Every structure is written in C-alpha cells, then in structure tokens.
Coordinates of C-alpha atoms in Angstrom, one line a residue:
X20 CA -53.5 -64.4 34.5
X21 CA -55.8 -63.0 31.3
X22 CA -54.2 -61.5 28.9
X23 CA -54.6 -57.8 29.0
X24 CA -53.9 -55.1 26.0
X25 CA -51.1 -53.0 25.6
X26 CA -53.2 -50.3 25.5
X27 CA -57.3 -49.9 26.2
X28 CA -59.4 -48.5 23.8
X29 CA -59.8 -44.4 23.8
X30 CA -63.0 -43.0 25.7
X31 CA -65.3 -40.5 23.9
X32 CA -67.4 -38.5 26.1
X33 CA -70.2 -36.4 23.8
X34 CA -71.5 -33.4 25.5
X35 CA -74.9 -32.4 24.3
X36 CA -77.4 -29.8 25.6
X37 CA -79.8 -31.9 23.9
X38 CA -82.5 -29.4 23.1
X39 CA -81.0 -26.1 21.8
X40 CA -82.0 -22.6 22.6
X41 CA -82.7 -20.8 18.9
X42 CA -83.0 -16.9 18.9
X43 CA -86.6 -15.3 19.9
X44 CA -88.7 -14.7 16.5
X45 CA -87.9 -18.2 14.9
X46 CA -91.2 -20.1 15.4
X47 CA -93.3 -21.6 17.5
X48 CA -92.4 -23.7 20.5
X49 CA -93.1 -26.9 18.5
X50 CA -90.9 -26.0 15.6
X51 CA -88.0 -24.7 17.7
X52 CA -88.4 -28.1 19.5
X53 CA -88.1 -29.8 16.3
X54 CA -85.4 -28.1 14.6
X55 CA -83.2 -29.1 17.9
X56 CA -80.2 -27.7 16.2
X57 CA -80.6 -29.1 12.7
X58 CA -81.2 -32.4 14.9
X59 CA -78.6 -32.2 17.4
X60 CA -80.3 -34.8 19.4
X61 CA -81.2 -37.0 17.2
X62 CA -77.8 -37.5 16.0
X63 CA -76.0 -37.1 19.1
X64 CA -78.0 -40.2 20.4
X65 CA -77.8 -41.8 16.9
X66 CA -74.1 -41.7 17.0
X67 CA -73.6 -42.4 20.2
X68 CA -75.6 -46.0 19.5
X69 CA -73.3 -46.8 16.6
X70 CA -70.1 -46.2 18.8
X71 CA -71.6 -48.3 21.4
X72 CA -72.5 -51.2 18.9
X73 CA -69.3 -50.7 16.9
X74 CA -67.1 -51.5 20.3
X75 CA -66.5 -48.3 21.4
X76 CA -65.5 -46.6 24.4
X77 CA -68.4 -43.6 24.6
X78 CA -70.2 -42.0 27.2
X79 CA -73.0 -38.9 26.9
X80 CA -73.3 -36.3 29.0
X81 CA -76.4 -34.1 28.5
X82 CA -78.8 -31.8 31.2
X83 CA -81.4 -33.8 33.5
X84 CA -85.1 -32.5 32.4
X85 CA -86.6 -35.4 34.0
X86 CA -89.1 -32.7 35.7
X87 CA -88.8 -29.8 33.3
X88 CA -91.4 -30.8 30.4
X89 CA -95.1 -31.6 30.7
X90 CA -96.9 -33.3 27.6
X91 CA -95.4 -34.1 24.2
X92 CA -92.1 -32.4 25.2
X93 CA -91.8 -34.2 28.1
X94 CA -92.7 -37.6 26.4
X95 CA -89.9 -36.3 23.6
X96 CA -87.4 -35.9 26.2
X97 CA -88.1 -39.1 27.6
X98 CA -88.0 -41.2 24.2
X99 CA -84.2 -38.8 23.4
X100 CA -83.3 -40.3 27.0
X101 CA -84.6 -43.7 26.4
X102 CA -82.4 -44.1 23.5
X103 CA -79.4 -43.7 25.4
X104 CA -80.2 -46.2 28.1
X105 CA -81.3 -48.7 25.4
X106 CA -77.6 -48.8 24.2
X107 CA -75.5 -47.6 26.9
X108 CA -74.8 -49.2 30.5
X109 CA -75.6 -47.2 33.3
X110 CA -72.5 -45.5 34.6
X111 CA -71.9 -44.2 30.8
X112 CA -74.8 -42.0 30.7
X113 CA -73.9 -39.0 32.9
X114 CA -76.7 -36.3 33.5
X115 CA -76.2 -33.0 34.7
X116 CA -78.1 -32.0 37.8
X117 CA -79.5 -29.0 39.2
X118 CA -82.8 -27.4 39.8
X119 CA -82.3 -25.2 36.7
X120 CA -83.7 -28.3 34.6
X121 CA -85.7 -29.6 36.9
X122 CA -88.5 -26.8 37.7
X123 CA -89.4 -24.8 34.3
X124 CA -92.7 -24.7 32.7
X125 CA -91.0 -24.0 28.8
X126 CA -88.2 -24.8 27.0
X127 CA -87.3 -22.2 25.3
X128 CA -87.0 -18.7 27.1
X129 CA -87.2 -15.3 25.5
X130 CA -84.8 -14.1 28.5
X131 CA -81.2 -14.1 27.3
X132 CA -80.0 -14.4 30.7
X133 CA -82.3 -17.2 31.5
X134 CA -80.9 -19.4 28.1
X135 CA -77.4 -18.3 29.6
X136 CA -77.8 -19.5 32.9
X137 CA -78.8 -22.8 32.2
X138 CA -75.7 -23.5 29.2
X139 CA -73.6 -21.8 32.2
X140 CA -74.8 -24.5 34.9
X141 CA -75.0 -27.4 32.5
X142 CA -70.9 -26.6 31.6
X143 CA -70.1 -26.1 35.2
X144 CA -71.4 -29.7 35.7
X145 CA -69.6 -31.5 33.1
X146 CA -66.2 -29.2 33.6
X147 CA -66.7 -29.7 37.4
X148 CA -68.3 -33.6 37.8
X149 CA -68.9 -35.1 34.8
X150 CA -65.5 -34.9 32.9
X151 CA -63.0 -36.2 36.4
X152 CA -65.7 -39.2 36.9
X153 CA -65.7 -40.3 32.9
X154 CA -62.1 -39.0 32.4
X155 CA -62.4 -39.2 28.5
X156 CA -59.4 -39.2 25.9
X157 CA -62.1 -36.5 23.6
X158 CA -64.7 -34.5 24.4
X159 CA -67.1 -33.7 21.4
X160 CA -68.8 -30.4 21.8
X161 CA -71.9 -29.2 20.4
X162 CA -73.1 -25.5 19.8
X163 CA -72.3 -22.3 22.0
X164 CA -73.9 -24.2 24.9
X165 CA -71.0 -26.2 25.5
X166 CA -68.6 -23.7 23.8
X167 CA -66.6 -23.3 27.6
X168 CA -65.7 -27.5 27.2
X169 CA -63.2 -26.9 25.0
X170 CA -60.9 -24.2 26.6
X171 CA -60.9 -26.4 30.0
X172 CA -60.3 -29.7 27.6
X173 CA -57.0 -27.9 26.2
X174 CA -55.8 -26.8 29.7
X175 CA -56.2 -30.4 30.8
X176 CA -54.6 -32.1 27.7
X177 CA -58.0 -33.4 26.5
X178 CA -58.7 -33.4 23.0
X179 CA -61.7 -32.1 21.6
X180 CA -64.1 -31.6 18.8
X181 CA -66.7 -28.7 18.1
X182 CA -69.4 -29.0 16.0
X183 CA -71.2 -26.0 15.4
X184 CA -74.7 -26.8 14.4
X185 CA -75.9 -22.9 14.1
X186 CA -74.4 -20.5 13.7
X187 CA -75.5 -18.3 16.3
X188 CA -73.4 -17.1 19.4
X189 CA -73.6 -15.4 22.4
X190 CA -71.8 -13.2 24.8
X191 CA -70.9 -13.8 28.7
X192 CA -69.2 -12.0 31.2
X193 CA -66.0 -14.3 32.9
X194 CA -67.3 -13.7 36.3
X195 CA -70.8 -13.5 35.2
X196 CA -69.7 -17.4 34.1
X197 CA -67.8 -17.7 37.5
X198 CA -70.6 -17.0 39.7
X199 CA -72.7 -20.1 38.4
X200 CA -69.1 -22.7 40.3
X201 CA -66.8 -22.5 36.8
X202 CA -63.5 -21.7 37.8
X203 CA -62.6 -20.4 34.4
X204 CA -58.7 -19.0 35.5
X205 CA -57.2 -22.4 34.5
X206 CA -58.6 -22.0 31.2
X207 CA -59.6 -18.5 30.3
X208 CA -56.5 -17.7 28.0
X209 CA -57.8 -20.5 25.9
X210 CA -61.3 -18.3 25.4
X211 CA -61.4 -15.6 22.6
X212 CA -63.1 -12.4 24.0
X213 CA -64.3 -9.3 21.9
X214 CA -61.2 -7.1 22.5
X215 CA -57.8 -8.2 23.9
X216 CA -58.0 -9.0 27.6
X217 CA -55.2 -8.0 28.7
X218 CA -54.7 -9.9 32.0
X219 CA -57.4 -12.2 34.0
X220 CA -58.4 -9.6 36.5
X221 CA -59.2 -7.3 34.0
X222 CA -60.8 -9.6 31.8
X223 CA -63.1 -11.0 34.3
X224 CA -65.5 -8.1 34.0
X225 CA -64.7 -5.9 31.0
X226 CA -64.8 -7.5 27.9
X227 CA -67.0 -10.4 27.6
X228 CA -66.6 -13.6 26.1
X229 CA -67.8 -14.9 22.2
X230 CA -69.1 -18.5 23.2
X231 CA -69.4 -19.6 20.1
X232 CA -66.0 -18.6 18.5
X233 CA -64.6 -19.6 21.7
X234 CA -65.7 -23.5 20.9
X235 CA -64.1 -23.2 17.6
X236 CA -60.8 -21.5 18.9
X237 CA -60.0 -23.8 21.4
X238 CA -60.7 -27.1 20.1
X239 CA -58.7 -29.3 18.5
X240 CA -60.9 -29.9 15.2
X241 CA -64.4 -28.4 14.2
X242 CA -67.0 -29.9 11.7
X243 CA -70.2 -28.0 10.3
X244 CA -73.2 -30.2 9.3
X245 CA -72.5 -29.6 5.6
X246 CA -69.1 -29.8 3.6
X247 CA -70.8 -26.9 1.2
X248 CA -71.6 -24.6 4.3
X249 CA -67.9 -24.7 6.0
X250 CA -66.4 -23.9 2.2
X251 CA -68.6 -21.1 1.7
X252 CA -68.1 -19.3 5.2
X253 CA -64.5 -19.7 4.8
X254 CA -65.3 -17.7 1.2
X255 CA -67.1 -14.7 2.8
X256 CA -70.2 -15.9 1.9
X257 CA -73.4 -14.9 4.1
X258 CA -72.6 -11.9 5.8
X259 CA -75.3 -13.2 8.6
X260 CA -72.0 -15.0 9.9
X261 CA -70.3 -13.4 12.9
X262 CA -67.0 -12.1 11.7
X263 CA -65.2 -13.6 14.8
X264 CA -67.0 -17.0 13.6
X265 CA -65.8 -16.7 10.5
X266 CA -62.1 -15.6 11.0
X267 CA -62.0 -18.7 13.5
X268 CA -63.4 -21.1 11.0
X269 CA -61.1 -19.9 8.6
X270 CA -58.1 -20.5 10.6
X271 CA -59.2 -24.1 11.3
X272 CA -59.7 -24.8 7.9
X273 CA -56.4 -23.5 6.5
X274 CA -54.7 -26.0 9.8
X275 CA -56.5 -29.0 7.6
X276 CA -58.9 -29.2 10.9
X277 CA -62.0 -28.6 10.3
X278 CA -64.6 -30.6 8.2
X279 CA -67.9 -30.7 7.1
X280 CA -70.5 -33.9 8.1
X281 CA -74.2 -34.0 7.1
X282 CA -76.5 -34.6 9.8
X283 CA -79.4 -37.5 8.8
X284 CA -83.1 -37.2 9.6
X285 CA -84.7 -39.6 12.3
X286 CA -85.4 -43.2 11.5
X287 CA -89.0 -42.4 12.0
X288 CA -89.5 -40.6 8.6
X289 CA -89.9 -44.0 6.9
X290 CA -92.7 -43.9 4.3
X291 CA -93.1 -48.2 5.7
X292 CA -93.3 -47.5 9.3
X293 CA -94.8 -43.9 9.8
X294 CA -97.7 -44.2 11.8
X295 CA -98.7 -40.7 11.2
X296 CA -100.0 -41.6 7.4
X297 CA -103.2 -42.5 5.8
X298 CA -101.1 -45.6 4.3
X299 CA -98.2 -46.9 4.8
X300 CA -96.1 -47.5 1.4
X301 CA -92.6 -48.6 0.1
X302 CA -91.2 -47.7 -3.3
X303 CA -93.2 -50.4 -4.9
X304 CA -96.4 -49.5 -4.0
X305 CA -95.5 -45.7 -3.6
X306 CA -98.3 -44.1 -6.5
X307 CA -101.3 -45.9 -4.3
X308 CA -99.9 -44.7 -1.2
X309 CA -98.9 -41.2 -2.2
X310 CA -102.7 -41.1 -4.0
X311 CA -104.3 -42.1 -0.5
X312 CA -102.0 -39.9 1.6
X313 CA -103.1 -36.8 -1.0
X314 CA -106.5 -37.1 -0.2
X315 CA -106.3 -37.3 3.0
X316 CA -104.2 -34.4 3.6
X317 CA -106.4 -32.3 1.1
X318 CA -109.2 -33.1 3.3
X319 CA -107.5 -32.4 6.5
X320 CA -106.8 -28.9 5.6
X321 CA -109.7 -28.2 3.4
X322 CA -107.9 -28.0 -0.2
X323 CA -110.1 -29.1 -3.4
X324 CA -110.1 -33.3 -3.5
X325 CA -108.3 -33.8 -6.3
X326 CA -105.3 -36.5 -6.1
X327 CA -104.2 -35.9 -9.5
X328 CA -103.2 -32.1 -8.7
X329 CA -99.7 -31.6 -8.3
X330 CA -98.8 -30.5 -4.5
X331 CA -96.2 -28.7 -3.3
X332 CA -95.5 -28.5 0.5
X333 CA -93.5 -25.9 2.7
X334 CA -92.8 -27.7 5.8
X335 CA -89.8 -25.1 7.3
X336 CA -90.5 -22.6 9.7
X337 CA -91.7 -19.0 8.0
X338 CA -89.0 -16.8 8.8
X339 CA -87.7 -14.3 6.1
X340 CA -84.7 -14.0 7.3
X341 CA -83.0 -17.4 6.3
X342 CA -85.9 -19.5 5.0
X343 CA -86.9 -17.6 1.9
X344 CA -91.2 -17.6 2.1
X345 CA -90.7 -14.3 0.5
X346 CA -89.8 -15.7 -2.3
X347 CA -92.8 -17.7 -2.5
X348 CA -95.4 -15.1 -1.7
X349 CA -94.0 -12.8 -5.1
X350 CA -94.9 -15.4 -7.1
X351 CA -98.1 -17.5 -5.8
X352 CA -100.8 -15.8 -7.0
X353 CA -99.4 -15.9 -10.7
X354 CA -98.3 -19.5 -10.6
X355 CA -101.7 -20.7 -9.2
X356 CA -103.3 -18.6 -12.0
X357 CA -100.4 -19.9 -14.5
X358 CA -101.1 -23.9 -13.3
X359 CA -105.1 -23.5 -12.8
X360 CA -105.6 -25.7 -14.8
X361 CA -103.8 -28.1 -13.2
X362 CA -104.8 -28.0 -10.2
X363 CA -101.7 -26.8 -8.6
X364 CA -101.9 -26.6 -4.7
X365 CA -99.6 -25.7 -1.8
X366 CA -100.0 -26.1 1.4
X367 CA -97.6 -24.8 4.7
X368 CA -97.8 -26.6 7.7
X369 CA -95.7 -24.0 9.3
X370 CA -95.6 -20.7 11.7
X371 CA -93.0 -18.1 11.5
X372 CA -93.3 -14.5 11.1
X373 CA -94.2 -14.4 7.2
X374 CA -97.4 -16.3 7.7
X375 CA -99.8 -13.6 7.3
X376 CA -98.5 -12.8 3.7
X377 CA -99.9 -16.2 2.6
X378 CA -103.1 -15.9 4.4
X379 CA -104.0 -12.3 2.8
X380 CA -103.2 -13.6 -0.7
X381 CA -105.5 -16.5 0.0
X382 CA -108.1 -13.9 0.9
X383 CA -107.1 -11.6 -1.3
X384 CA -107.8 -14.2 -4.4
X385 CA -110.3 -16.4 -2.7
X386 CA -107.7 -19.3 -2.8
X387 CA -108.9 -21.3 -0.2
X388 CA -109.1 -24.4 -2.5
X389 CA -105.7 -24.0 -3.8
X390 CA -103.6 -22.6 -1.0
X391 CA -103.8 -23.8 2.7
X392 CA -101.8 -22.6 5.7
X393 CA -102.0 -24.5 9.2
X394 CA -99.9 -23.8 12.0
X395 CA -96.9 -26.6 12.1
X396 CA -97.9 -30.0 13.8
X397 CA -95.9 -33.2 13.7
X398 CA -98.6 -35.4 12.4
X399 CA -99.5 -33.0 9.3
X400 CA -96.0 -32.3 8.9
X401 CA -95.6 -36.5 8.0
X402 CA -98.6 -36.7 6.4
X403 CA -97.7 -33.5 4.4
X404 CA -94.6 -35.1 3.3
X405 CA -96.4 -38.8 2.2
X406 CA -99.0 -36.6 0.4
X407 CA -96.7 -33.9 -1.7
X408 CA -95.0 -34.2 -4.8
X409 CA -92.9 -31.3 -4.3
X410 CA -91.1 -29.7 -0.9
X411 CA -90.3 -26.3 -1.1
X412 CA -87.1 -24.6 0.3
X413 CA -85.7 -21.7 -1.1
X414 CA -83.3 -20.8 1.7
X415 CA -81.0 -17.9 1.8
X416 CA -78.3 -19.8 3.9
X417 CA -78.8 -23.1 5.5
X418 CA -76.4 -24.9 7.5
X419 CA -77.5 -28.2 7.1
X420 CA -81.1 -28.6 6.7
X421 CA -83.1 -31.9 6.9
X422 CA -86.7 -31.4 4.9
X423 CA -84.6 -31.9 2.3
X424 CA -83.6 -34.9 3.1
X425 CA -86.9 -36.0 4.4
X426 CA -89.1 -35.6 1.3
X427 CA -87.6 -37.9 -0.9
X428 CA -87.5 -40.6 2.1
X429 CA -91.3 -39.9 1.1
X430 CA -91.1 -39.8 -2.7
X431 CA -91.5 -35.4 -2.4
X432 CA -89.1 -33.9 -4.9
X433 CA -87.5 -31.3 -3.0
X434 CA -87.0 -27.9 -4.6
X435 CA -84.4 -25.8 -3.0
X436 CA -81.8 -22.9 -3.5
X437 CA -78.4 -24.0 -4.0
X438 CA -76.5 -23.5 -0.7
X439 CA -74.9 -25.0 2.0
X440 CA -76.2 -28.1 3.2
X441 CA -79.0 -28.3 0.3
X442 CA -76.6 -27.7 -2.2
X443 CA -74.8 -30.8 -0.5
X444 CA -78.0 -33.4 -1.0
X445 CA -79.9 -32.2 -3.9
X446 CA -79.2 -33.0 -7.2
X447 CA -80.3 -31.9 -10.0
X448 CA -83.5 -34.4 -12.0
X449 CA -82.0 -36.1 -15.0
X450 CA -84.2 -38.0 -16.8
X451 CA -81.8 -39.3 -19.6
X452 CA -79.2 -40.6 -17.0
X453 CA -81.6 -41.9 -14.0
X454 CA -79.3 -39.4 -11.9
X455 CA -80.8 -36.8 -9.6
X456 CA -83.3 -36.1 -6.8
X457 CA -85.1 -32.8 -7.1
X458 CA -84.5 -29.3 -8.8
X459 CA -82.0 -26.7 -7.4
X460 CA -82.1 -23.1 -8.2
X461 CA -78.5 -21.1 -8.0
X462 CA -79.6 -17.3 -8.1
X463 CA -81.2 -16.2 -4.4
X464 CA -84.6 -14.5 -6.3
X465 CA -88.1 -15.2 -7.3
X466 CA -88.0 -15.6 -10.7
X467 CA -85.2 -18.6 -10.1
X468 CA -87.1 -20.3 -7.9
X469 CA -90.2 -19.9 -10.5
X470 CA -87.8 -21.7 -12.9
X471 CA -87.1 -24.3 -10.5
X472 CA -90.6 -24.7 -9.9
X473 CA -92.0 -24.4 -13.5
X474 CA -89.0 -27.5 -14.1
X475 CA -90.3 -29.9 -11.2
X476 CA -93.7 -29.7 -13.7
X477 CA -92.7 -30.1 -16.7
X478 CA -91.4 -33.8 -14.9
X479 CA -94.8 -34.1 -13.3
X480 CA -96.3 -33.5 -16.5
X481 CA -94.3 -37.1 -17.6
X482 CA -96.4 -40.2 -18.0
X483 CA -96.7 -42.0 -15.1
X484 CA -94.0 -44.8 -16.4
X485 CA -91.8 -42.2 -17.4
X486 CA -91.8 -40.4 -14.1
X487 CA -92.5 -43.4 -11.1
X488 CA -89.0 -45.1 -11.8
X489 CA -87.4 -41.9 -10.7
X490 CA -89.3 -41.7 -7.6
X491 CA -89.4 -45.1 -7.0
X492 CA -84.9 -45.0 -7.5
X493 CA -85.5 -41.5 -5.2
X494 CA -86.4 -43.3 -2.2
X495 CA -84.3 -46.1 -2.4
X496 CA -81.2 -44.0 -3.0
X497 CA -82.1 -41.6 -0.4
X498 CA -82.5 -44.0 2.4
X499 CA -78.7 -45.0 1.9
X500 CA -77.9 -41.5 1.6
X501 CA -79.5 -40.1 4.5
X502 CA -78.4 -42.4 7.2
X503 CA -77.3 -42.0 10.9
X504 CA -74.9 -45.2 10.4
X505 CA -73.6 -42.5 7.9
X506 CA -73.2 -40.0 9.5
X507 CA -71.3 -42.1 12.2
X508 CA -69.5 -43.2 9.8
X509 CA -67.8 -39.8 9.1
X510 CA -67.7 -38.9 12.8
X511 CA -65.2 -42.0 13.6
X512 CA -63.0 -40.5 10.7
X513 CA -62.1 -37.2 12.6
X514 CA -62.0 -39.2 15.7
X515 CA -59.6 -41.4 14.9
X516 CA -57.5 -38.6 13.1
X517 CA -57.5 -36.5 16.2
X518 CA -56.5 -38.9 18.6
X519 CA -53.9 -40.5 16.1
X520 CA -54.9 -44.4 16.5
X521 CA -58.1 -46.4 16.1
X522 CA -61.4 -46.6 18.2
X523 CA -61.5 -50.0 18.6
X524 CA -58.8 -52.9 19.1
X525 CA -59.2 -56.2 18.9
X526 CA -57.1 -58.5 21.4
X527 CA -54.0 -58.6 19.1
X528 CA -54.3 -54.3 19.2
X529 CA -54.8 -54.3 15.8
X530 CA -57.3 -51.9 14.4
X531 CA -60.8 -53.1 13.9
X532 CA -61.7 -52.5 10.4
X533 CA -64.5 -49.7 10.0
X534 CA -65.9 -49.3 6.7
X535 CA -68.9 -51.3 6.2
X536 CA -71.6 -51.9 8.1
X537 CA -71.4 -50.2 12.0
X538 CA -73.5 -53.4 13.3
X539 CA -72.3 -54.8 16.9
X540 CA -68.9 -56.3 16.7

C-alpha cells in the first residue's frame, strides 16, 4: 500500500466578494471599480496563486457575475476569474449562484438595501453550500460583505481570519438577514449588535447587527492592509473610525491577534510591460522613456509641450473627505506662479466631488497650459504615472493605499502625508545615504504639504547624474518591495500561527521551509 501522511495538509478556503461596494459620493463607476477595496481582488487572486504554487491546500469562493457586467467590467471580471482557473483545479474554485449576480446592469448601487441584499445572498451561499462542500480548516474573510463568515465559522469550530480592507460598515436586521436562507440562530451570539440583545427572539428584529465589527469580533485573528493603520486606530486616531470598530480592533490587538499586511499593486504596473505607454522603459533607459511618455501625456491632455517641466500627477479619486485635494487647491495658484518659471504642471486624471475647485482656478487664472483635469481613465492613469515626476497624495487617513506604491514602479516620486499605509511605504529622499523613495509631510495642512512639495524640487532641480541614480535605485527597490509574493509571504505567517502547524508537509510531515522564493514546490 502507498505510504500515506499522518496528517493531510490544512485547507484554506478565501471568501471574497471580489468587487466591493464603496459608499455613494466616492467617484465614478470606473474609480470605485478600480479601488476594489484597496485591491481586494487583486490580492485575493494573487495570494491565492502563491498558496497554490507553494503546495497548498486553498480554495476561493467568490459571487458568479458571469452575466452581470457588460464591456470593460465584464472583461475585468472575466480576467479576476481567469486568474483563478489558471492556477486552481476545478472543484477548488467555488462560485456563488443566484440571479442576484447574474441580471444587473451596474456594479455599484446607490440603494443600501440593494448592496445588502447581494453580501446577504453571497454569505448565505458560502455559510449554506460552499463551506460543507470545501470543508476548510480556515476561512479568510474580507470586508463587511463577508463579516457573517466568521460568527458561523466559530460556531462550527472553524478558524478564521478577517481582514478589513475599509473601514466602513453597515447595519442589518437578524431576520432581515434570515429572510435571504441564513439561519443565523446557530451563530448569532457570536455577532456584536448595537445594544445588548438580550435573547434571540428579541434580537431578531430590534437591534440590528454592526457587520463590520461583527467580522472583527468573531474571528480568530484580524489584519489591516497597513501595520501603521491598525497602530494608529488602536491610538484613537481618525475619529472617521466607527467607535464599535475601533473598541473591537483594540481588543484584538491587546490578544496579540491582529496584524497589519500591505497589500501590493497588480503586476501590470510594470514600466517594461505596460502596454498603455508611449514607450516602454526599464530603470536603465528610464530618462528617454519618462521624456517620451511626458510628451505624450502633455499632448493628450492639452498641457504646454515641454518635457523638461517638472509634473506632478494626482491620480486618487477627488474626495475631500479622506483624499486631501483641498489641500491642493489652497495652494495651486501660488505654486504655479512661484515655479512659472519652471514650467511646473499638474495634471488629475481623476473625478470625485472636489473637481470643480480645480477647474475654476484653471479658469479663474487662465491655466490651461499648466493645470489639466480629465475625468479618471485606466489608460491616462498609466500613462500619467510613466510621464510624472511627482504623485501627489496628501490623504487625511488611508488604510492602505496603492498610488503610492505605483509611481515609483514608474520612477514618480510620490509625495504624501504621513499616515497609515503611506506612512508604511514612503520614505523620506536622502541624497547623502542613497536611502529613500519620495517626500512625506507629518502635519495634515497646506502649508506642509507646500513644504513637501517645494522639497521634491529642490531634488528635481539636481543635475541629471545626481538625481537619475535615485530613480533609477527607486524602481528597482520598489519592485521588491511591492510584491504579491510579498504579501503572500506575510499572509502564510498568520496562517500558520492560527492553525498552530505548517501549510505544507512534505512526505516525512516535516514542515516545508517558507522563506524564499514562493515558486511551485
């Protein structure tokens, strides 16, 4: 008979809505799409492939849109999906189905109820089908969409882990979740509601449930998307943060379970590869390809032709609230009349609702040469990157972000406010030491930021052999930084602390080493 292990390796099964619902107000549809939860997808499917390569035992589950997009967002869901079946066998890829994601004409709704309904009927298929078929060891949870996973995992002895991506939440009604086929009373002392509940039956209909806190409360460990952002919730910092969130967070952290991973953009962003630019470039070549990529952005969206003027690109969505453009518009018209002779441009490829600001000072000033505003589109948004010297985020609070990770895949400097997952991957320029790769700003204002800003120039102003060997370092650093195989990496490590023994055996049980490379065993 063939030998057979004392023990089989331990089945992940990740749960991921895949394309996130984001609160009305924060973008167009194409932004929102691309955001996907500080790029939930992306790494869900990126991790997903390095478990699979590495020997592991995974499976996905994740809502079947295969008739809910038309277009580029059906194409998009397609490639996600593709990516899945490219690295996974059949019967480990396990899609939810109901007519809810089959016939819809949008993604994103501006109907609460209609966002609720569909997390609702996408958990009631992976509590009710998905998890008895792939019977998993761990679940790992993603967002408020699958915030009802845990609760049922911890009735059932499953382990789980929660990552929370945003952090927004929502409220639902027991029986409003009920009525959608989840039989929530084996599990609904493991959800946190608003007030006490009391017993079931008076829970079921008078105090509602907070999804998101609910994934954090009942799980076994959480992660953020940025070491910076979990430590500075747990401080008190942002009082955008739900206090239920927070307390919940808190108490994880103080249990030594709860951590914080970096998300990593998509393989696409590669300055080589990228068929969305004028030229392709590497670092060696990167001052001819950044000069034609310049001029072909300037032309695109009508700026003065001049590749020797120092750009600056906002590629974030324009919302006040988190994103800082405020802080932009109080100081543009002085710092294009400060730089004018320069050159200085800056261009947003970008909707949100701070766009008019920038339009009416380009009116205003008749700064059409100098200042351009487009709304967002993936193929600007590249080019934008390949073309700009600078990459502006000032945000107020930011989970995770992944611009400013982006840019410098590009050779773009990013310039950002010191916070949570920017704080986390941008380091300050130092010249001296060859350390570095951008300019951070600590105080949330204007005139910081116009420091930052008036910093990243005095390094443009450099002579060219001064200044190229930083970018050209830049880009080559950051493309080992800001890895999936990375970020895979650091997922394994809570894995294999939860469940209290390795991923992967070989046939003498003992552990497969894991540091390294995650290429197939």
């Amino acid at each position: 008979m063939p030998k057979t292990s004392h023990r089989e390796n331990p089945r992940i099964l990740i749960v991921t809505p895949e394309i996130t619902y984001l609160p009305a107000g924060m973008g167009n549809m194409a932004q929102r799409l691309s955001a996907k939860a500080g790029g939930l997808a992306d790494v869900s499917a990126s991790l997903v492939s390095a478990l699979f390569n590495l020997g592991a035992d995974v499976h996905v589950a994740m809502p079947n849109y295969r008739k809910l997009f038309q277009g580029d967002v059906f194409n998009l869901h397609e490639k996600e999906l593709k990516k899945y079946h490219e690295v996974l066998p059949e019967n480990h890829i396990h899609l939810a189905e109901d007519r809810i994601f089959y016939y819809r004409d949008h993604i994103y709704s501006n109907q609460t109820d209609d966002a609720m309904r569909t997390a609702m009927v996408f958990q009631r298929e992976v509590i009710n089908h998905i998890v008895p078929v792939a019977r998993p060891d761990l679940i790992h949870c993603n967002d408020w969409m699958t915030a009802l996973i845990p609760a049922m995992a911890k009735r059932r002895g499953i382990k789980s882990l929660f990552t929370v991506h945003n952090i927004h939440t929502k409220n639902v009604w027991l029986d409003a979740a009920e009525e959608t086929g989840i039989d929530a009373a084996e599990f609904w002392m493991n959800l946190f509601f608003a007030e006490n509940p009391g017993d079931y039956s008076h829970a079921r209909s008078n105090i509602p449930i907070d999804l998101l806190t609910s994934g954090i409360f009942a799980s076994h460990f959480i992660n953020t998307v940025s070491p910076r952002f979990l430590w500075e919730i747990v401080e008190g910092w942002h009082p955008v943060v739900p206090w239920s969130v927070r307390q919940e967070i808190r108490n994880k952290y103080n249990a030594g379970c709860a951590a914080g991973i970096l998300n990593a953009p998509d393989a696409s962003y590669n300055a080589k590869t990228d068929d969305c630019l004028a030229m392709n470039y590497t670092s060696e070549d990167l001052v001819e390809g950044k000069r034609q990529n310049k001029e072909a952005f300037q032309r695109e969206l009508g700026l003065e032709a001049n590749t020797n003027a120092p750009l600056f690109f906002w590629p974030s969505r324009l919302d006040p609230v988190q994103k800082g453009p405020q802080l932009v518009t109080d100081i543009l018209h002085q710092l294009i009349s400060d730089y004018w002779d320069w050159g200085i441009q800056v261009a947003v490829v970008a909707n949100g609702p701070h766009e008019q600001h920038f339009h009416d000072i380009i009116n205003q000033f008749d700064l059409q040469g100098r200042i351009a505003i487009v709304n967002f589109d993936e193929r600007l948004s590249r080019l934008g990157y390949a073309a700009s010297d600078f990459m502006l985020m000032p945000s107020l609070f930011e989970p995770c972000g992944l611009p400013q990770m982006t840019a410098p895949l590009y050779g773009s400097l990013p310039i950002v406010h010191g916070t949570g997952g920017l704080y986390d991957t941008v380091r300050p320029m130092e010249i001296e030491s060859a350390t570095g790769n951008g300019f951070r700003f600590n105080d949330y204002n204007a005139d910081a930021l116009r420091w930052a800003i008036d910093e990243a120039l005095k390094f443009y102003a450099l002579p060219l052999e001064a200044k190229e060997p930083q970018i050209r370092r830049v880009m080559d650093e950051s493309a080992k930084e800001f890895s999936h195989e990375q970020v895979a990496r650091n997922y394994i490590d809570i894995y294999e602390k939860m469940l209290a023994r390795p991923l992967v055996e070989n046939e003498a049980g003992n552990e497969v080493e894991m540091s390294g490379s995650l290429e197939t065993i």
